[in-house]
Amino acid sequence: MTDPDPLVIFTPSGKRGRFPVGTPVLTAARQLGVDLDSVCGGRGICSKCQVTPAYGDFPKHGVHVTDTALSPWNSVEERYDSTRGLPEGRRLSCQAQVQGDVVIDVPAESQVHRQVIRKRAETRALTMNPATRLHYVEVAEPDMHDPSGDFERLAAALEAQWGVTGLTVDLSMLAALQGVLRKGNWRVTAAVYRDHTGAAPRLLHLFPGLHEDGFYGLAIDLGSTTIAAHLTDLETGEVRAASGLMNPQIRFGEDLMSRVSYVMMNPGGDTEMTNAVRGALSDLAAELARDAGIDPALIVEATLVCNPVMHHLALGIDPTELGQAPFALTTSSALSLPASDLGFAAINPRARLYILPCIAGHVGADAAAVALSEAPEKSEDLVLIIDVGTNAEILLGNTSRVLACSSPTGPAFEGAQISSGQRAAPGAIEKVEIDPVTKEPRFRVIGMKRWSDDPGFAPRVVATGVTGICGSGIIEALAEMRMAGIMDASGLIGSAEQTGSARCIPDGRTHAYVLHDGRAEGGPLITVTQGDVRAIQLAKSALYAGARLLMDEMGVDRVDRVVLAGAFGAHISAKHAMVLGMIPDVPLERVTSAGNAAGTGARIALCDIAARAAIEGNVARITKIETAIAPAFQAHFVAANALPHASDPFPELAKVVQLPDVSFNTGGSGADGSGRRRRRRG
């Protein structure tokens, strides 16, 4: 038996395939439909096709990548690097050839259809009580008869004119102090940092004269898949710029445990991931300053929220202990430290960084930020808050008690592990409807308001194409398939004969449903496969099982309302989510979206030091439930595999949706639902 061709895996898309030795990476990407730019025809001139190969063990993908997985640099890459420069670790995919199994990361700037980071800043009235404030002071000039130093006289002026006592300063500010005082003719504006802990105030920056050009902070939501940040005015709370990018750590593993595994199996792997994410944070800060047209030195503060694994990797801490019981954090406390400790080179060198507290080993500062934003402890009714992402954070509570857990949903909700899946980008299908009679679909893509069957759709979609399906799109597609009788309660897709639709095509031993066939125009065939259904079932079962564990602990079978948070939660339909059984049964009008609640919590903490004190106190009172060791989790998980559920009733859903009683198991007759079902065991 001959050895198989090398396996090439592209991230963040997750697309993979085997290719003969010597195949250019760009060729492999094109054959797999990977979103990789190139405008020079593979001559190594345009630099658009840059990729980053990853080396080491990747248990999630079942490969070990050696440093010989790609061909050595050739003369074209050498010439390009000497004239224009290639970032460290990058290759030109048109020149690098496959030699062995390899994992290839396609950075955002190399993608034709750039990811839409859908974590916008939510409108929220904020209490402005920031840690950093500006104080205009007039400082006594030096005098031969008064031997005190310039800093001492500045500190005395701040105490006399503003009541700031015990001022401290670091060496870099001290070195610049005399020049600024003299430039301002002894009239200066001091940026003074005083947080909620009662620590001595700290001089962060000094401006000559009266400074009226603003000063700013960054509120950062560091997710497993995406990083979002909001540049916020520390005087008004206004968001001056917002942006996001893919977390570059995704090339080491799409989910948290695969990244922990990478560290375990690759010495120095934690340092690799720390450097990758710190570089991304610094780049994002610089981009926001450019977008807002401000001097980066005016960014004097930042707050950061993230899950525990991201927390440790950003801080440069080995996350191995988080991969095994008892899932011990190095520290769960809130942290206040110099932003430069995390490599923020693009902002004020003395800027301060506040990291919210973690709730537990698998429930991090992002969940604390959601709790700060949504305040379940103030709710009179029982509210379930779900921050949907690669790792779902779940809160359940009211004025009497708040519970929290984390559930490993994986990246399927964000378009990964889906056959035609992609991240949210122009051209991705995001909304789907299927006619229950004709079984014909219609859809909308990101970047267009028209539906696919609207007049004028075809000429207008040419600009982006129909390129794949994102997370919200796959949820709607599966729910519509269930409502149209194309898929049964077990998640099985029927054949063309069983469903009465030629769109159900054979796919190996199972069937797939064709959403869009663009092959005649050179586009992709976009289908929903049985494997896609199983990936979503696993993710939604983990989500529902986590919620049920909290409900068990609270002693309830129903909740009063559900809040969906996170970028994904903001874009999914409550009806479609409930049809799939992602969330417990409640009246649809009682399901609301909080948008990027974690990012909102980060902004609240940035703008109000009293909120920092409050969340530190509240976190200590939240009861943590560990799903990984809870005996009931597996039972809840298995029952939740059915659509919507094997045993839990959904009476509110039944008021608005009548799900067809079909079964496509052996012996099932199909669309009329008259065939016998197999009896479930257990």
PDB file of N, CA and C in Angstrom, residues 92 259 364 371 483 553 646 655:
ATOM      1  N   LEU A  92       5.373  32.835   0.989  1.00  0.00           N
ATOM      2  CA  LEU A  92       4.536  33.129  -0.164  1.00  0.00           C
ATOM      3  C   LEU A  92       3.931  31.808  -0.623  1.00  0.00           C
ATOM      4  N   ARG A 259      -5.544  23.961  22.175  1.00  0.00           N
ATOM      5  CA  ARG A 259      -4.394  24.851  22.417  1.00  0.00           C
ATOM      6  C   ARG A 259      -3.624  24.411  23.659  1.00  0.00           C
ATOM      7  N   GLY A 364     -14.226  32.500  32.882  1.00  0.00           N
ATOM      8  CA  GLY A 364     -13.198  33.524  33.000  1.00  0.00           C
ATOM      9  C   GLY A 364     -13.678  34.939  33.201  1.00  0.00           C
ATOM     10  N   ALA A 371     -21.477  39.390  33.375  1.00  0.00           N
ATOM     11  CA  ALA A 371     -22.224  39.615  34.618  1.00  0.00           C
ATOM     12  C   ALA A 371     -22.259  41.093  34.978  1.00  0.00           C
ATOM     13  N   MET A 483     -37.952  22.213  10.044  1.00  0.00           N
ATOM     14  CA  MET A 483     -39.339  22.688   9.907  1.00  0.00           C
ATOM     15  C   MET A 483     -39.953  22.280   8.569  1.00  0.00           C
ATOM     16  N   GLU A 553     -29.302  22.828  39.471  1.00  0.00           N
ATOM     17  CA  GLU A 553     -28.743  23.368  40.711  1.00  0.00           C
ATOM     18  C   GLU A 553     -29.701  24.386  41.335  1.00  0.00           C
ATOM     19  N   ALA A 646     -34.963  15.270  23.335  1.00  0.00           N
ATOM     20  CA  ALA A 646     -35.542  13.933  23.431  1.00  0.00           C
ATOM     21  C   ALA A 646     -36.666  13.853  24.454  1.00  0.00           C
ATOM     22  N   LYS A 655     -46.411  26.642  20.117  1.00  0.00           N
ATOM     23  CA  LYS A 655     -47.442  27.643  19.825  1.00  0.00           C
ATOM     24  C   LYS A 655     -47.170  28.369  18.499  1.00  0.00           C
TER      25      LYS A 655
END
